[in-house]
CSV table of C-alpha atoms in Angstrom, one decimal:
chain,number,residue,atom,x,y,z
Q,111,MET,CA,58.5,123.7,60.5
Q,112,ASN,CA,56.3,121.7,62.8
Q,113,ARG,CA,57.8,121.5,66.1
Q,114,LEU,CA,57.6,118.7,67.3
Q,115,LEU,CA,60.8,117.9,63.7
Q,116,ARG,CA,63.1,120.2,65.4
Q,117,PRO,CA,64.2,118.5,68.6
Q,118,PHE,CA,65.1,115.5,66.5
Q,119,LEU,CA,66.8,117.3,63.5
Q,120,LEU,CA,68.6,119.5,66.3
Q,121,LEU,CA,70.2,116.6,67.6
Q,122,LEU,CA,70.9,114.3,64.7
Q,123,LEU,CA,73.2,117.6,63.7
Q,124,CYS,CA,75.2,117.8,67.0
Q,125,LEU,CA,75.9,114.0,66.5
Q,126,ALA,CA,76.8,114.5,62.8
Q,127,GLY,CA,79.4,117.2,64.1
Q,128,MET,CA,80.6,114.9,67.2
Q,129,ALA,CA,84.2,113.7,66.4
Q,130,PRO,CA,84.8,109.2,66.2
Q,131,ALA,CA,85.2,106.9,69.5
Q,132,GLU,CA,89.2,106.4,68.4
Q,133,HIS,CA,89.2,110.6,68.6
Q,134,ALA,CA,87.4,111.7,71.4
Q,135,ALA,CA,90.1,109.1,73.3
Q,136,ALA,CA,93.1,110.8,72.3
Q,137,ILE,CA,91.3,114.5,74.4
Q,138,VAL,CA,93.5,114.5,77.2
Q,139,PRO,CA,90.9,115.9,79.8
Q,140,PHE,CA,92.0,118.7,81.9
Q,141,VAL,CA,92.0,117.2,85.4
Q,142,ARG,CA,92.2,119.5,88.8
Q,143,ALA,CA,93.9,117.8,92.3
Q,144,ALA,CA,90.6,118.4,94.1
Q,145,ASP,CA,88.8,116.0,91.5
Q,146,LEU,CA,91.5,112.9,92.2
Q,147,LEU,CA,90.0,110.8,95.3
Q,148,GLU,CA,93.0,110.2,98.0
Q,149,ASN,CA,94.7,107.2,98.1
Q,150,GLU,CA,93.0,105.3,100.2
Q,151,GLN,CA,89.5,106.1,98.8
Q,152,ALA,CA,90.3,105.3,95.8
Q,153,PHE,CA,91.3,102.1,96.6
Q,154,ARG,CA,89.3,100.2,99.3
Q,155,PHE,CA,91.3,97.6,101.5
Q,156,SER,CA,90.2,95.5,103.6
Q,157,ALA,CA,91.0,92.1,105.3
Q,158,ARG,CA,89.8,89.0,106.8
Q,159,LEU,CA,90.9,85.6,108.6
Q,160,LYS,CA,89.4,83.0,105.5
Q,161,ASP,CA,89.9,80.3,107.9
Q,162,PRO,CA,92.3,79.8,110.5
Q,163,ARG,CA,95.4,79.2,107.9
Q,164,THR,CA,94.5,81.7,104.4
Q,165,VAL,CA,93.9,85.9,105.1
Q,166,GLU,CA,91.9,86.8,102.4
Q,167,VAL,CA,92.6,90.5,101.9
Q,168,HIS,CA,90.4,92.4,99.9
Q,169,TYR,CA,90.2,95.9,97.1
Q,170,ASP,CA,87.3,98.2,96.2
Q,171,VAL,CA,89.0,100.4,93.1
Q,172,ALA,CA,87.2,102.7,92.4
Q,173,PRO,CA,86.3,104.0,88.5
Q,174,GLY,CA,89.1,105.4,86.5
Q,175,TYR,CA,91.7,103.6,89.1
Q,176,TYR,CA,92.8,100.8,88.6
Q,177,LEU,CA,95.4,98.8,90.7
Q,178,TYR,CA,99.1,96.8,89.7
Q,179,ARG,CA,99.1,93.7,90.0
Q,180,GLU,CA,103.6,93.7,90.4
Q,181,ASN,CA,104.1,95.9,93.1
Q,182,PHE,CA,101.9,93.8,96.0
Q,183,ARG,CA,104.4,93.0,98.5
Q,184,PHE,CA,103.1,91.4,101.7
Q,185,ALA,CA,105.0,91.6,105.3
Q,186,ALA,CA,102.9,90.2,109.0
Q,187,ASP,CA,104.2,90.2,112.5
Q,188,GLY,CA,103.0,87.4,114.6
Q,189,ALA,CA,103.2,85.2,111.9
Q,190,GLN,CA,104.9,84.2,108.7
Q,191,LEU,CA,103.0,84.6,105.2
Q,192,GLY,CA,103.0,81.7,101.8
Q,193,LYS,CA,103.1,82.8,98.8
Q,194,ALA,CA,100.6,85.0,98.0
Q,195,ALA,CA,97.8,84.3,95.2
Q,196,LEU,CA,97.7,87.3,92.6
Q,197,PRO,CA,94.5,86.0,90.3
Q,198,PRO,CA,95.7,88.1,87.0
Q,199,GLY,CA,95.3,91.3,86.3
Q,200,LYS,CA,95.0,92.6,83.0
Q,201,LYS,CA,97.7,92.6,80.7
Q,202,LYS,CA,99.2,94.8,78.4
Q,203,PHE,CA,102.6,96.7,77.1
Q,204,ASP,CA,103.1,99.7,78.7
Q,205,GLN,CA,105.9,101.7,77.3
Q,206,ASN,CA,106.7,104.0,79.4
Q,207,PHE,CA,108.4,101.6,81.7
Q,208,ASN,CA,108.6,98.9,78.7
Q,209,LYS,CA,106.6,95.9,79.3
Q,210,ILE,CA,103.8,93.6,80.3
Q,211,VAL,CA,102.2,95.1,83.4
Q,212,GLU,CA,98.9,93.6,84.4
Q,213,THR,CA,96.2,96.2,86.1
Q,214,TYR,CA,93.7,94.9,88.8
Q,215,ARG,CA,89.8,97.2,88.4
Q,216,ASP,CA,86.9,97.5,90.3
Q,217,SER,CA,87.6,94.7,92.8
Q,218,VAL,CA,90.9,92.2,93.6
Q,219,VAL,CA,90.7,89.3,96.1
Q,220,ILE,CA,94.2,88.0,97.3
Q,221,LEU,CA,94.9,84.7,99.5
Q,222,LEU,CA,98.0,84.6,101.9
Q,223,PRO,CA,98.6,81.7,103.5
Q,224,LEU,CA,98.8,82.2,107.2
Q,225,ARG,CA,101.6,79.8,109.3
Q,226,ALA,CA,103.1,79.9,113.4
Q,227,ALA,CA,100.5,82.6,114.7
Q,228,LYS,CA,100.7,81.9,117.9
Q,229,GLY,CA,98.2,84.7,118.9
Q,230,PRO,CA,97.2,88.2,117.3
Q,231,VAL,CA,98.7,88.7,114.0
Q,232,THR,CA,99.3,92.0,112.4
Q,233,LEU,CA,98.7,92.4,108.3
Q,234,LYS,CA,100.8,94.7,106.3
Q,235,VAL,CA,100.4,95.1,101.9
Q,236,THR,CA,101.6,97.5,100.1
Q,237,SER,CA,100.4,98.7,97.0
Q,238,GLN,CA,100.6,100.9,94.4
Q,239,GLY,CA,98.3,102.5,91.7
Q,240,CYS,CA,96.6,105.5,89.5
Q,241,ALA,CA,94.2,107.0,88.0
Q,242,ASP,CA,93.1,106.7,83.6
Q,243,VAL,CA,93.9,110.4,83.6
Q,244,GLY,CA,96.7,110.3,84.4
Q,245,VAL,CA,97.8,111.0,88.0
Q,246,CYS,CA,99.9,107.6,90.1
Q,247,TYR,CA,99.3,107.2,93.1
Q,248,PRO,CA,102.6,106.7,96.2
Q,249,PRO,CA,103.3,103.5,97.0
Q,250,ILE,CA,100.2,102.9,100.7
Q,251,VAL,CA,100.6,100.5,103.6
Q,252,GLN,CA,97.9,99.6,105.4
Q,253,SER,CA,97.2,97.1,108.4
Q,254,ALA,CA,94.7,95.2,110.1
Q,255,THR,CA,94.9,93.2,112.8
Q,256,LEU,CA,94.1,89.7,113.2
Q,257,ASP,CA,92.5,87.1,115.7
Q,258,PRO,CA,93.4,83.6,114.4
Q,259,LYS,CA,90.4,82.8,116.8
Q,260,SER,CA,87.4,85.7,115.4
Q,261,ALA,CA,87.2,84.9,111.6
Q,262,ARG,CA,86.6,88.9,111.7
Q,263,ALA,CA,90.2,91.5,110.2
Q,264,PRO,CA,89.4,94.9,111.9
Q,265,ILE,CA,91.0,97.4,109.7
Q,266,ASP,CA,93.1,99.0,112.7
Q,267,ASN,CA,95.7,102.1,110.7
Q,268,LEU,CA,96.8,103.1,107.6
Q,269,ASP,CA,99.7,104.1,107.1
Q,270,VAL,CA,102.0,105.7,103.6
Q,271,LEU,CA,105.8,104.2,103.7
Q,272,PRO,CA,109.2,104.4,102.3
Q,273,VAL,CA,109.3,101.6,99.3
Q,274,ALA,CA,113.3,101.1,97.9
Q,275,PHE,CA,112.6,102.1,94.4
Q,276,ASN,CA,115.2,103.1,91.9
Q,277,THR,CA,115.3,106.9,90.6
Q,278,ALA,CA,116.1,108.7,87.0
Q,279,HIS,CA,116.0,112.6,87.2
Q,280,THR,CA,115.3,114.5,84.2
Q,281,ALA,CA,118.3,115.5,82.3
Q,282,GLY,CA,119.0,119.6,83.0
Q,283,PHE,CA,116.2,119.9,86.5
Q,284,THR,CA,117.1,120.9,89.2
Q,285,GLN,CA,116.5,118.2,92.0
Q,286,VAL,CA,114.5,119.5,94.9
Q,287,ALA,CA,114.8,117.3,98.2
Q,288,SER,CA,112.5,119.8,100.3
Q,289,SER,CA,109.8,122.3,101.2
Q,290,THR,CA,113.7,124.3,102.4
Q,291,GLN,CA,115.3,123.2,99.3
Q,292,LEU,CA,112.0,124.4,96.5
Q,293,ASP,CA,112.0,128.2,98.9
Q,294,THR,CA,115.5,129.2,98.3
Q,295,ALA,CA,115.0,127.5,95.1
Q,296,LEU,CA,112.0,129.9,93.9
Q,297,GLN,CA,114.5,132.9,94.8
Q,298,GLY,CA,116.9,133.3,92.4
Q,299,GLY,CA,114.7,136.1,90.4
Q,300,ARG,CA,113.7,133.6,87.2
Q,301,VAL,CA,110.2,132.6,86.5
Q,302,SER,CA,110.3,128.8,87.5
Q,303,MET,CA,108.9,125.3,87.0
Q,304,LEU,CA,108.5,122.1,89.8
Q,305,ASP,CA,107.7,119.1,87.9
Q,306,PHE,CA,106.7,116.4,90.4
Q,307,TYR,CA,108.1,112.8,89.2
Q,308,ALA,CA,108.4,109.5,90.3
Q,309,ASP,CA,109.5,106.0,88.8
Q,310,TRP,CA,106.7,104.1,89.1
Q,311,CYS,CA,104.5,107.0,86.9
Q,312,GLY,CA,103.8,106.1,85.1
Q,313,PRO,CA,102.9,109.2,82.7
Q,314,CYS,CA,105.9,110.5,84.6
Q,315,LYS,CA,107.9,108.6,82.1
Q,316,GLN,CA,105.1,109.7,79.2
Q,317,MET,CA,106.3,112.9,79.9
Q,318,GLN,CA,109.1,112.6,79.8
Q,319,ARG,CA,110.0,110.4,76.3
Q,320,LEU,CA,107.4,112.9,74.9
Q,321,THR,CA,107.1,115.6,75.9
Q,322,PHE,CA,110.6,116.9,77.4
Q,323,SER,CA,112.3,115.5,75.0
Q,324,ASP,CA,110.5,117.2,72.3
Q,325,ALA,CA,112.2,120.1,70.9
Q,326,ARG,CA,110.5,123.6,70.8
Q,327,VAL,CA,109.7,122.5,75.0
Q,328,LYS,CA,113.5,122.4,75.4
Q,329,GLN,CA,113.8,125.2,73.7
Q,330,LYS,CA,111.2,127.2,76.1
Q,331,LEU,CA,112.1,125.4,78.7
Q,332,ALA,CA,115.3,127.2,78.2
Q,333,ALA,CA,114.1,130.4,79.1
Q,334,LEU,CA,113.1,129.2,83.0
Q,335,ALA,CA,115.0,127.2,86.0
Q,336,THR,CA,113.2,123.7,86.2
Q,337,LEU,CA,113.0,121.9,89.0
Q,338,GLN,CA,112.5,118.8,89.9
Q,339,ALA,CA,110.9,116.6,93.6
Q,340,ASP,CA,111.2,112.8,92.7
Q,341,VAL,CA,108.9,111.4,95.0
Q,342,THR,CA,110.2,108.4,94.4
Q,343,ARG,CA,111.5,107.3,97.5
Q,344,ASN,CA,107.9,108.4,99.8
Q,345,SER,CA,109.8,109.8,102.6
Q,346,ALA,CA,108.7,112.1,105.2
Q,347,ASP,CA,109.8,115.6,102.4
Q,348,ASP,CA,108.0,114.1,99.9
Q,349,GLN,CA,105.5,113.2,101.3
Q,350,ALA,CA,105.1,116.7,102.9
Q,351,LEU,CA,105.9,118.5,99.4
Q,352,LEU,CA,103.7,116.4,98.2
Q,353,LYS,CA,100.9,117.5,100.8
Q,354,ARG,CA,102.1,121.4,101.2
Q,355,PHE,CA,100.4,121.5,96.8
Q,356,LYS,CA,97.3,119.5,97.7
Q,357,LEU,CA,98.6,116.3,95.5
Q,358,VAL,CA,97.5,113.3,96.2
Q,359,GLY,CA,100.9,112.2,93.9
Q,360,PRO,CA,102.2,112.3,90.3
Q,361,PRO,CA,102.8,114.2,87.7
Q,362,GLY,CA,101.8,117.2,89.1
Q,363,ILE,CA,103.6,120.5,86.7
Q,364,LEU,CA,103.7,124.0,89.2
Q,365,PHE,CA,104.9,127.5,87.9
Q,366,PHE,CA,105.9,130.1,90.2
Q,367,ASP,CA,106.8,134.2,89.5
Q,368,ARG,CA,109.2,135.8,89.1
Q,369,GLN,CA,108.4,136.2,93.2
Q,370,GLY,CA,108.6,132.0,94.2
Q,371,LYS,CA,104.0,132.6,93.6
Q,372,GLU,CA,102.4,129.5,92.6
Q,373,ILE,CA,100.2,130.7,89.0
Q,374,ALA,CA,97.8,128.1,89.9
Q,375,ALA,CA,96.1,129.0,86.1
Q,376,LEU,CA,98.5,127.5,85.2
Q,377,ARG,CA,98.5,123.8,87.0
Q,378,VAL,CA,98.9,120.5,84.9
Q,379,ILE,CA,98.2,117.8,86.6
Q,380,GLY,CA,98.8,113.9,85.1
Q,381,TYR,CA,100.4,114.2,81.7
Q,382,GLN,CA,99.9,117.1,78.2
Q,383,PRO,CA,101.8,116.4,74.7
Q,384,PRO,CA,103.8,118.4,73.7
Q,385,GLU,CA,101.9,120.4,71.4
Q,386,LYS,CA,99.4,121.2,74.6
Q,387,PHE,CA,102.2,121.8,76.9
Q,388,LEU,CA,103.5,124.4,74.5
Q,389,GLN,CA,100.5,126.6,75.2
Q,390,THR,CA,100.8,126.3,78.8
Q,391,LEU,CA,104.8,126.9,78.7
Q,392,GLU,CA,103.5,130.0,76.1
Q,393,GLN,CA,101.2,131.6,79.2
Q,394,ALA,CA,104.6,131.0,81.0
Q,395,ALA,CA,107.0,133.2,79.1
Q,396,GLN,CA,104.4,135.8,79.9
Q,397,LEU,CA,104.8,136.3,83.2
């Protein structure tokens, strides 16, 4: 065979064996927590005074990440804020929330009317977003100090603060709300599974609706001590639990042996369909 033609023929054979794009999109990638950006890196915040009466809030959203339009909240110390001018987002029907949601990618600029400012103003903006791989971040509050006498608005600090949400726990799971409660629950001498969940996490609801509800999965889970850490409220204990296991947000599913030691190789980050999750449970059953 002509040496010049051989590479082209090999390329054609490889292309012929590739799955169509729509099938490839259905493959759930393996995700490691270390592969995910920190909250403030995925959603870079800045704010400035566009003029003495208007604040311009800007987010740079990293590729593969998005912000929810409806989860923005605004507050200010030292001034009053008018109604935020939020640009339209990309609309889609989300089965996990059973409603149409709007999201922002790449970047978004939000304008806020500023009233009755008598001096420096501390602006606080709450946002919440997710990664395409199926992991959602806790709500984060970012702030900037704005001086109406200056056009500059440096970012002062970055805090993760509690935001009120309603909670909906997974049936059959024992709730653990702190590291102390978790350590106690892991002393039962059984193989345990810990599920990190939040109401604002779409993939978490997908795990509940499609995977945890599967009859085969339920049967396998019955042999384990099933625990759940609901981090919806993003309390100090919630943040400590996530930090303990180096998770940026839910969903995250961890498995522990009978001595309470995590089996890192079985860690699940993001959504897994029933068939894939059953393979993980098969390995857990052998511990």
